[in-house]
CSV table of C-alpha atoms in Angstrom, one decimal:
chain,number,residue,atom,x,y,z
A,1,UNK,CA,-38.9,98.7,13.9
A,2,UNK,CA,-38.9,96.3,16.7
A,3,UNK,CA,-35.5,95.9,18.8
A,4,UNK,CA,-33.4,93.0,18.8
A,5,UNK,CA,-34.8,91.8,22.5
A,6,UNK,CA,-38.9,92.0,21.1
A,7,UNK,CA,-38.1,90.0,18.1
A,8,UNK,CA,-36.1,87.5,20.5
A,9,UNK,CA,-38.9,87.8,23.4
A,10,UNK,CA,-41.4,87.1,20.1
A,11,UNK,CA,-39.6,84.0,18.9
A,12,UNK,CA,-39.5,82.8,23.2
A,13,UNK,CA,-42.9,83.0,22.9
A,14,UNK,CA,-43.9,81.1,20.2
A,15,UNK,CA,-42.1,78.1,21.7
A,16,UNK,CA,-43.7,78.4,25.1
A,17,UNK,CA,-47.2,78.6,23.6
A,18,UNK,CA,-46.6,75.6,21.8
A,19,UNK,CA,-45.4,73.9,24.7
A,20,UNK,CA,-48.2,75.0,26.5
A,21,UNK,CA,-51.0,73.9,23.9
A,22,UNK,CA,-49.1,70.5,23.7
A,23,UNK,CA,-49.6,69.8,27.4
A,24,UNK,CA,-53.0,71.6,27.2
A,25,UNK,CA,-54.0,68.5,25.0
A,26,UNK,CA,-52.4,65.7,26.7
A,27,UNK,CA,-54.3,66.9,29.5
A,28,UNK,CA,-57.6,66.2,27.9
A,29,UNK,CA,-59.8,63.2,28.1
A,30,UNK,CA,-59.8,61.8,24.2
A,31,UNK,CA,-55.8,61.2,24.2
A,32,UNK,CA,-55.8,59.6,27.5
A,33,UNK,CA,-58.5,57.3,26.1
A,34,UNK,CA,-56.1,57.2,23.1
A,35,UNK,CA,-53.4,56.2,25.5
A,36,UNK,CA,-55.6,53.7,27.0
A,37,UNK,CA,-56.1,52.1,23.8
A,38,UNK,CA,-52.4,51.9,22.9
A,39,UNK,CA,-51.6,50.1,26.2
A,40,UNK,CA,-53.9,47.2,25.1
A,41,UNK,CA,-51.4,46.4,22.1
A,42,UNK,CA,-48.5,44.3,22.7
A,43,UNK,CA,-44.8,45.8,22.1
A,44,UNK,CA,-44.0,43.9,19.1
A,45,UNK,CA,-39.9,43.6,18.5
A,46,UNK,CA,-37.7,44.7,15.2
A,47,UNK,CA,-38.3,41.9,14.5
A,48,UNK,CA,-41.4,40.9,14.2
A,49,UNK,CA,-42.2,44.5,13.0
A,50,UNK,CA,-40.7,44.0,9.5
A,51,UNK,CA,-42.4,40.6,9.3
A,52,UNK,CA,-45.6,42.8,9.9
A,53,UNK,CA,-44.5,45.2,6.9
A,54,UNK,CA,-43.0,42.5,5.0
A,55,UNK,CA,-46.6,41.0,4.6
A,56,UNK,CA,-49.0,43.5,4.7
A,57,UNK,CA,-46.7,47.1,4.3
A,58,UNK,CA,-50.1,49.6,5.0
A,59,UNK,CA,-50.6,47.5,8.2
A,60,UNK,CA,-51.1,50.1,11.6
A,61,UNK,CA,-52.5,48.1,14.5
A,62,UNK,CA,-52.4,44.5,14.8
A,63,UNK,CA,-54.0,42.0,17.3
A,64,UNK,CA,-54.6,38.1,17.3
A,65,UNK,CA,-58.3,36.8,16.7
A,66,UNK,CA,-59.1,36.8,20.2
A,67,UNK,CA,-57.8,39.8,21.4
A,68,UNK,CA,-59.6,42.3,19.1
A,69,UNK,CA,-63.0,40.7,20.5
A,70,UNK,CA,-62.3,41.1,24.3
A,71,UNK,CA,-60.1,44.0,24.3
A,72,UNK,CA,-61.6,46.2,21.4
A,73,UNK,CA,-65.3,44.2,21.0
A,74,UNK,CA,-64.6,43.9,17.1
A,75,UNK,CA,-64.4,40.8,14.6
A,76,UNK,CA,-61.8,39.5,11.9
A,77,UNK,CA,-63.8,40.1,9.1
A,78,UNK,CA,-64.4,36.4,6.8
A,79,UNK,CA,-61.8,35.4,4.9
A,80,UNK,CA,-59.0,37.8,6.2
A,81,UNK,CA,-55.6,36.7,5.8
A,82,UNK,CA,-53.4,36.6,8.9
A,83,UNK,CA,-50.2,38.0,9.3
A,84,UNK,CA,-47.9,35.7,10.6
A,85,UNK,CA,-45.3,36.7,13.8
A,86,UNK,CA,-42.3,35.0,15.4
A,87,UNK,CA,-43.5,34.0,19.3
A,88,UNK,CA,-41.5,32.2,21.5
A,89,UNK,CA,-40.8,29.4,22.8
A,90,UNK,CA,-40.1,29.4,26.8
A,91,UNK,CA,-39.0,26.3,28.6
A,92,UNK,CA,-38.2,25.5,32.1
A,93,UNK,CA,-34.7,23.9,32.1
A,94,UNK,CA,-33.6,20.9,34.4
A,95,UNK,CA,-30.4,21.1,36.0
A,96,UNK,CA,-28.8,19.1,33.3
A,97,UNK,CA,-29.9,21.4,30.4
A,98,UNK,CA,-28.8,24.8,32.8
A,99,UNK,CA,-25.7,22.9,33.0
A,100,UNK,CA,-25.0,22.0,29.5
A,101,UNK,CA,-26.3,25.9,28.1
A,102,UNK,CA,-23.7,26.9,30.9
A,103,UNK,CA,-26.9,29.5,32.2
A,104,UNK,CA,-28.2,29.5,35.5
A,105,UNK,CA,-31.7,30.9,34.0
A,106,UNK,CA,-34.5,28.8,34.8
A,107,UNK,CA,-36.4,29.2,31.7
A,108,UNK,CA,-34.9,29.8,28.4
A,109,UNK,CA,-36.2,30.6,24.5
A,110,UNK,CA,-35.6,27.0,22.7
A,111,UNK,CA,-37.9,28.0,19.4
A,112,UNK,CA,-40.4,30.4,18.2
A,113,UNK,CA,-43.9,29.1,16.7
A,114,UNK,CA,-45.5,32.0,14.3
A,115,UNK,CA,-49.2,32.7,15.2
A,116,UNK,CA,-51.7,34.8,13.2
A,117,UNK,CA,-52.6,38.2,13.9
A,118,UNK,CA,-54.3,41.0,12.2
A,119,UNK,CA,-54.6,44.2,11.4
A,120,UNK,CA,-57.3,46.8,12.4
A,121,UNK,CA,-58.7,47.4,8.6
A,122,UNK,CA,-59.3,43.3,8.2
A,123,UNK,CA,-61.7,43.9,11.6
A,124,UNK,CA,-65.4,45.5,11.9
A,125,UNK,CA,-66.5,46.5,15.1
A,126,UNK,CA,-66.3,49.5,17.6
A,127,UNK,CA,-64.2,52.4,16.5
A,128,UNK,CA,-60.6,52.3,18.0
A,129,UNK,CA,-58.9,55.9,18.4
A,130,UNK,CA,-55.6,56.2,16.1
A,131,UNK,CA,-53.0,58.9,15.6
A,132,UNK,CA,-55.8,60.0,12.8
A,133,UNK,CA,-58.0,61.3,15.5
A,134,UNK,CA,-55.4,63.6,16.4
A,135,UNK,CA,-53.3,64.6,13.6
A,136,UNK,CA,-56.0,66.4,11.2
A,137,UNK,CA,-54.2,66.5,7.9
A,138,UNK,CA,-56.3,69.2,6.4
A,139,UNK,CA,-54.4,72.9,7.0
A,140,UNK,CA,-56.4,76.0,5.6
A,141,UNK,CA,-54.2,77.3,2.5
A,142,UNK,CA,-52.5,80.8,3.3
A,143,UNK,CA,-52.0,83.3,0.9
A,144,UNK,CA,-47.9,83.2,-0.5
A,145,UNK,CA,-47.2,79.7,1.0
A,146,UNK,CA,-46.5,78.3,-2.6
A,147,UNK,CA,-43.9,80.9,-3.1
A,148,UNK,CA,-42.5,80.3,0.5
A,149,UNK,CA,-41.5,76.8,0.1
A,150,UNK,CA,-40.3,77.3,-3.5
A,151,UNK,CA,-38.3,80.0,-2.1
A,152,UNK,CA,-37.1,77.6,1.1
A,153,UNK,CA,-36.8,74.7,-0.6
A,154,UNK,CA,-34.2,76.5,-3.5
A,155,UNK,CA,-32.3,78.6,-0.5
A,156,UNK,CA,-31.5,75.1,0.9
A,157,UNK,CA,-30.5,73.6,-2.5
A,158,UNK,CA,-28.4,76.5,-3.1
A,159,UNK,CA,-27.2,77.8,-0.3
A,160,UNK,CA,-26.6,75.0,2.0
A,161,UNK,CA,-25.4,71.5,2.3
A,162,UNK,CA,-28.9,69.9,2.1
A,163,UNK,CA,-30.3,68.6,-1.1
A,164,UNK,CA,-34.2,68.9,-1.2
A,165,UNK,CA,-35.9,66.9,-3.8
A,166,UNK,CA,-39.8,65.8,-4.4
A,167,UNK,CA,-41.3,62.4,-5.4
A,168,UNK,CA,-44.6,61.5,-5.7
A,169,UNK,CA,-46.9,60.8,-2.2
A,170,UNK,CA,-47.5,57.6,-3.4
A,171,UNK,CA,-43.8,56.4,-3.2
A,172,UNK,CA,-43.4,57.5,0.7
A,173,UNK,CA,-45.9,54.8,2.3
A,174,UNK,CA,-48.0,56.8,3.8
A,175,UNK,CA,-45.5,59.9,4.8
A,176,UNK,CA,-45.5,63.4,4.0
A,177,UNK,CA,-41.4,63.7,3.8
A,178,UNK,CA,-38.4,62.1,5.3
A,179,UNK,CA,-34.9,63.5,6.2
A,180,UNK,CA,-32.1,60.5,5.1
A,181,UNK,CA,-29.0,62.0,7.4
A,182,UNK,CA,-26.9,58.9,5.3
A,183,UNK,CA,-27.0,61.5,2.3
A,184,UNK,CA,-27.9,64.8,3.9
A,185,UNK,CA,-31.1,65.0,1.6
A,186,UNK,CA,-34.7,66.0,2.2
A,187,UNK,CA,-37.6,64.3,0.2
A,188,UNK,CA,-40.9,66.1,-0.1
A,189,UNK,CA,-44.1,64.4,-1.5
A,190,UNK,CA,-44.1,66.8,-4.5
A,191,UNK,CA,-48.2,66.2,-5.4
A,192,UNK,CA,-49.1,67.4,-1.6
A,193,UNK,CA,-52.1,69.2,-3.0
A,194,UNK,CA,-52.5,71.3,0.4
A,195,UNK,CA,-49.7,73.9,0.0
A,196,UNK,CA,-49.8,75.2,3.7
A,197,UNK,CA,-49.2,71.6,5.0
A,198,UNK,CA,-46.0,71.1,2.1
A,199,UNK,CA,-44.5,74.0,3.2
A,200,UNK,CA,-44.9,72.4,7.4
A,201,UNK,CA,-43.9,69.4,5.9
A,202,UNK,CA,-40.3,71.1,4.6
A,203,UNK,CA,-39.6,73.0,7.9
A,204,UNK,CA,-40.2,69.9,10.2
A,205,UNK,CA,-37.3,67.9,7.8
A,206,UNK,CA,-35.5,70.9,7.7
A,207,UNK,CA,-35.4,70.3,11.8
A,208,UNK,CA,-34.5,67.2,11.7
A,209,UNK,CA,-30.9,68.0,9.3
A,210,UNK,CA,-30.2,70.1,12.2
A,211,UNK,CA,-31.0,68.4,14.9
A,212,UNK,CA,-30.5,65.2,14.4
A,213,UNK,CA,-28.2,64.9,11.2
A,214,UNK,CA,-24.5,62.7,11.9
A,215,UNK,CA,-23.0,65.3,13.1
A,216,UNK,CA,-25.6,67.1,14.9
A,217,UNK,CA,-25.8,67.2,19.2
A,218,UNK,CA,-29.0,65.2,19.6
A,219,UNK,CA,-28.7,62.8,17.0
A,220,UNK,CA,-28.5,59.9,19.2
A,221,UNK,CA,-32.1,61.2,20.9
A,222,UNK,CA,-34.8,58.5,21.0
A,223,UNK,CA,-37.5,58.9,18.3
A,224,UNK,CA,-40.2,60.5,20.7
A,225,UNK,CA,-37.9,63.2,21.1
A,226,UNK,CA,-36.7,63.6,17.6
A,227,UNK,CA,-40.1,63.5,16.1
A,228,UNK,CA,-41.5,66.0,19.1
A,229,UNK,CA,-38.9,68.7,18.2
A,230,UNK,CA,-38.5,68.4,14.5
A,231,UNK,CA,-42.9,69.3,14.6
A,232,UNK,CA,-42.5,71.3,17.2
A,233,UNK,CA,-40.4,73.5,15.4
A,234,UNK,CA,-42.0,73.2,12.0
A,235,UNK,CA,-45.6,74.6,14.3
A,236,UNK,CA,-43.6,77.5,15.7
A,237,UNK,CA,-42.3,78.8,11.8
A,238,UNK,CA,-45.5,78.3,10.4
A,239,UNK,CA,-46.9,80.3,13.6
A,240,UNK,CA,-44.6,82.9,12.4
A,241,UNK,CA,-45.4,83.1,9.3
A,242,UNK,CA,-49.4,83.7,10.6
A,243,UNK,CA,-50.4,80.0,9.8
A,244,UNK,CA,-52.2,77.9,12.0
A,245,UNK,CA,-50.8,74.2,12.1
A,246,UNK,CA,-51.9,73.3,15.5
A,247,UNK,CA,-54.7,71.0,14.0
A,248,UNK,CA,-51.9,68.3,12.9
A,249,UNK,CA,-48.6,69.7,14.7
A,250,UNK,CA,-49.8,69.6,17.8
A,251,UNK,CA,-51.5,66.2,18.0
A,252,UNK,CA,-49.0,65.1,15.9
A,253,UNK,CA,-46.6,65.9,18.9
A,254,UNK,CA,-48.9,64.6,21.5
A,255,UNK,CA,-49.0,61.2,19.8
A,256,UNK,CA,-45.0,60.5,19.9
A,257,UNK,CA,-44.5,62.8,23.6
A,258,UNK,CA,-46.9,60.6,25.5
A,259,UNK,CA,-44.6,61.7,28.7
A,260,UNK,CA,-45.2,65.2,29.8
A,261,UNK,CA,-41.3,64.8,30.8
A,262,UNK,CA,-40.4,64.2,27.0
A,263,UNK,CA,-42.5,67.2,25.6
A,264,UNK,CA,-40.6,69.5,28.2
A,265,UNK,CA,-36.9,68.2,27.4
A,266,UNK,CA,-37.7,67.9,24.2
A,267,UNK,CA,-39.5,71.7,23.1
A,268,UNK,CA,-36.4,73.0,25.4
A,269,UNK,CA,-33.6,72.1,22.6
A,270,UNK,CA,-35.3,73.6,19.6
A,271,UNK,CA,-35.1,77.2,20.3
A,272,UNK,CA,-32.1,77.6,18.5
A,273,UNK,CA,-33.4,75.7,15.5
A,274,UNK,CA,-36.9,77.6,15.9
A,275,UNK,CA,-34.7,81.1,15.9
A,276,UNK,CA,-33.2,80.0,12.9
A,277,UNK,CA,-36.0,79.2,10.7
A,278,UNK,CA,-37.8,81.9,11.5
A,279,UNK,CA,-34.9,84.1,10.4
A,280,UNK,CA,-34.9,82.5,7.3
A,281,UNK,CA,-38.5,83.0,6.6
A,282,UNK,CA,-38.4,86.3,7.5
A,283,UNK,CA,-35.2,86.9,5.4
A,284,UNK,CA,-36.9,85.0,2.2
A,285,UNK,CA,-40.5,86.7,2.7
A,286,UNK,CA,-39.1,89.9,2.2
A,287,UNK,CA,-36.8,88.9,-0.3
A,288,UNK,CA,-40.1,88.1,-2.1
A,289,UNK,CA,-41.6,91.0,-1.7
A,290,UNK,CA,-43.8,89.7,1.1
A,291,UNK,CA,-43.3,92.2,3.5
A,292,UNK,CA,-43.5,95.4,1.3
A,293,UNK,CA,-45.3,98.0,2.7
A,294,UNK,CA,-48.3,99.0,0.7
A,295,UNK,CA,-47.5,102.0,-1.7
A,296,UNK,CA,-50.3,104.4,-1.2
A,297,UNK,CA,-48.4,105.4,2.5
A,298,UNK,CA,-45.4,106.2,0.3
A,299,UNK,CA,-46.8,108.8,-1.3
A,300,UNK,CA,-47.4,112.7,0.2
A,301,UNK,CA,-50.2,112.1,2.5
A,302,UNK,CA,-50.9,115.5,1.7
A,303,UNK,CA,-52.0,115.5,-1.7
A,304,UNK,CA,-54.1,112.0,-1.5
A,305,UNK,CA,-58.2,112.6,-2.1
A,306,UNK,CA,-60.3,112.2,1.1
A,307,UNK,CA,-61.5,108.6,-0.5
A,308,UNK,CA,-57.9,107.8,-1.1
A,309,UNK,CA,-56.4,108.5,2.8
A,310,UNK,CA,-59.0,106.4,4.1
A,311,UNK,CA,-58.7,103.6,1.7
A,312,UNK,CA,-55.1,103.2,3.0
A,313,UNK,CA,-56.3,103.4,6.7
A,314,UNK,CA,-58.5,100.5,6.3
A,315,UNK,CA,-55.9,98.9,4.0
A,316,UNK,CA,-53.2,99.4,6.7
A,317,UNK,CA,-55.7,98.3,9.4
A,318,UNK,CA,-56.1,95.0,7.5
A,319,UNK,CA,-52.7,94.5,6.9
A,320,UNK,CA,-52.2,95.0,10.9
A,321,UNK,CA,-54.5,92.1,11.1
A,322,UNK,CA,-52.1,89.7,9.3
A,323,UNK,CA,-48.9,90.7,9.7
A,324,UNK,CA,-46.8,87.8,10.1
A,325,UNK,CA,-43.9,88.9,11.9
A,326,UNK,CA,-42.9,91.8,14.6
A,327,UNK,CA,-41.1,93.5,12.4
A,328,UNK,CA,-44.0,93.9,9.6
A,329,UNK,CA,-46.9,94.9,12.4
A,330,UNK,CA,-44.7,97.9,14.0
A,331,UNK,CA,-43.9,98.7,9.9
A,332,UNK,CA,-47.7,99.0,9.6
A,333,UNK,CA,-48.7,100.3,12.8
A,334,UNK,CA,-46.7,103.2,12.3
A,335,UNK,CA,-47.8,103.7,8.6
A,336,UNK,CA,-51.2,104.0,10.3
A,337,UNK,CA,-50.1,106.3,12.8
A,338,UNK,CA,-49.2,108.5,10.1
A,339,UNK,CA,-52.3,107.7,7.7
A,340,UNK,CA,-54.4,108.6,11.3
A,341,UNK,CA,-52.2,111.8,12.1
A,342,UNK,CA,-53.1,113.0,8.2
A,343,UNK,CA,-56.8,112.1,8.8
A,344,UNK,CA,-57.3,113.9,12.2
A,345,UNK,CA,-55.5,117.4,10.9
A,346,UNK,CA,-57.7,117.7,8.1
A,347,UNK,CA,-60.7,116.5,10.6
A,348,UNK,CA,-59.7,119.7,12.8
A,349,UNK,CA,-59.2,121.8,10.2
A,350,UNK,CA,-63.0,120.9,9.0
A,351,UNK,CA,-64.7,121.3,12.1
A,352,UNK,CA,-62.6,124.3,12.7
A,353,UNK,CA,-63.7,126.1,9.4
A,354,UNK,CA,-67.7,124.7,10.3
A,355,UNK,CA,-67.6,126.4,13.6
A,356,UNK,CA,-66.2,130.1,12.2
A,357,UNK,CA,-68.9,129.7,9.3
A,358,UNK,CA,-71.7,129.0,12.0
A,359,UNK,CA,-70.8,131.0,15.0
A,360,UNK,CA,-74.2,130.5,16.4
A,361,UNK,CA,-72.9,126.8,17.2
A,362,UNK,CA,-71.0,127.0,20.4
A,363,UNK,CA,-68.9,124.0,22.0
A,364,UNK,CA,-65.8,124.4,24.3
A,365,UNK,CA,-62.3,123.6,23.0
A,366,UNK,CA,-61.5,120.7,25.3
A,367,UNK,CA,-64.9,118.7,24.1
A,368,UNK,CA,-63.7,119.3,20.4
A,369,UNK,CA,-60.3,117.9,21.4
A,370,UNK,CA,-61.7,114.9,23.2
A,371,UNK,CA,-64.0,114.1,20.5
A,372,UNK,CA,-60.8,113.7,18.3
A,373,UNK,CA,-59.1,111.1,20.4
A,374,UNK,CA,-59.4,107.5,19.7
């Protein structure tokens, strides 16, 4: 069994690889031509963002009439109706109005006019990069991460503070999950049919109760940070757990930590959080009987069959391969230690018997013993 400083080394590591693979792809040429894009949207206030949503709530980028065909070389599609913002209305003040507004401001807001804009579905055109082009939504199922999240999702119904319900996808516009600190409750989108990106889904809301709940240390971080650490951790647990998110965690990371400075703050407050959900996993994966060793090593190596000891080598060999923890590869490894010890006595004990019923065959010692090591 691995010592307390591998399995904390282990967990280390998981977070500086993610950090690493995070930079690795705001390094590379497609997100700064994503970034590029973005800058060629105007900042659009509270304001004017819920008057966005308030007429057209699937909307994701907007732009007036002329401004998609000189910035993005596309066209408002015929007939498309406009969304309407709130602009406004600057003018220069005389000396009488400064006086009489008791400012000293030379131009001042005195109305707002509501021009049309629209959104990027209503156009036809070039392509223009989204979030979409980085976070890949499809995660390749793993074996047991049904049970996993059932397993999560009741430990933190039952055992905590949190209360974890589902609703259908269809309810959360356009969201996977949310984390509502107000009531301390998680919401999944229960129909999720891709079980490995549920599961991912749980852990990053998870993150964000204890991170960013009222009563949490960085709940007053900006939303860049919050989203970067909440996914960053949910990546590192399914890493753990010998699932491969990077696909969507890590370009959904790149798309909120456009600052390398934000990624590196940001991934350095979650290894507590990470260390915790992986303990949990752990904790509920062998609860489930996840982490059993296989049975056929329990038994007298002794008395298995020839066929039988080296099924369990190349079952033990396999199981090597997807281990999802420390603690379960050093289980197996030395399982297969044991399973190789059995394998090479009997091997000896063969070639030994072979040469005394052929003594005509001669071969020295130390090339017999060599031929044995692997």
């Amino acid at each position: 069994m691995p010592n307390k400083a591998d399995v904390k080394a282990w967990k280390a590591q998981l977070v500086a690889q993610a950090e690493q693979q995070i930079l690795k792809l705001t390094d590379s040429d497609q997100f700064k031509k994503y970034l590029n894009t973005l800058a060629k949207f105007h900042r659009y206030s509270a304001r004017n963002i819920d008057l966005i949503y308030a007429q057209n709530p699937q909307a994701t980028q907007v732009a007036g009439f002329k401004q998609w065909q000189k910035a993005f070389n596309r066209t408002v599609n015929r007939g498309a109706k406009a969304i309407r913002i709130a602009a406004p209305i600057i003018k220069k003040l005389t000396p009488a109005e400064q006086k009489h507004l008791d400012t000293t401001d030379e131009r001042a807001i005195v109305g707002y006019r509501y021009l049309p804009v629209f959104d990027v579905a209503q156009t036809s055109g070039e392509p223009v990069l989204s979030a979409k082009d980085f976070v890949k939504e499809n995660l390749a199922d793993h074996q047991n991460v049904t049970s996993l999240y059932n397993a999560f999702k009741d430990y933190l119904n039952q055992q905590t503070d949190l209360k974890v319900s589902e609703v259908p996808l269809a309810t959360l516009n356009g969201a996977k999950g949310y984390f509502q600190p107000s009531t301390n409750e998680i919401v999944i989108g229960g129909d999720e049919p891709d079980n490995a990106l549920k599961l991912k889904t749980l852990y990053h809301e998870y993150a964000h109760s204890q991170l960013h709940g009222l009563k949490s240390a960085f709940k007053d971080r900006p939303r860049a940070y919050q989203e970067t650490q909440a996914e960053a951790v949910a990546y590192v647990a399914m890493q753990n757990i010998g699932v491969d998110t990077s696909n969507y965690s890590l370009g959904y990371v790149a798309t909120w930590a456009k600052d390398k400075a934000v990624i590196h703050s940001a991934l350095s407050e979650i290894q507590q959080v990470s260390n915790k959900v992986i303990e949990l996993s752990d904790g509920l994966t062998k609860q489930l009987g996840l982490q059993e060793a296989p049975k056929e090593p329990e038994h007298d190596l002794k008395k298995l069959s020839a066929h039988d000891l080296n099924k369990s080598y190349q079952g033990l060999q396999q199981q090597i391969q997807q281990a999802t923890s420390p603690q379960q590869k050093a289980q197996f490894k030395k399982q297969l230690n044991d399973v190789h010890q059995e394998i090479s006595e009997r091997t000896q004990k063969q070639l030994k018997a072979f040469a005394e019923q052929n003594p005509e065959i001669k071969q020295p010692e130390s090339e017999l013993d060599q031929s044995l090591k692997r």
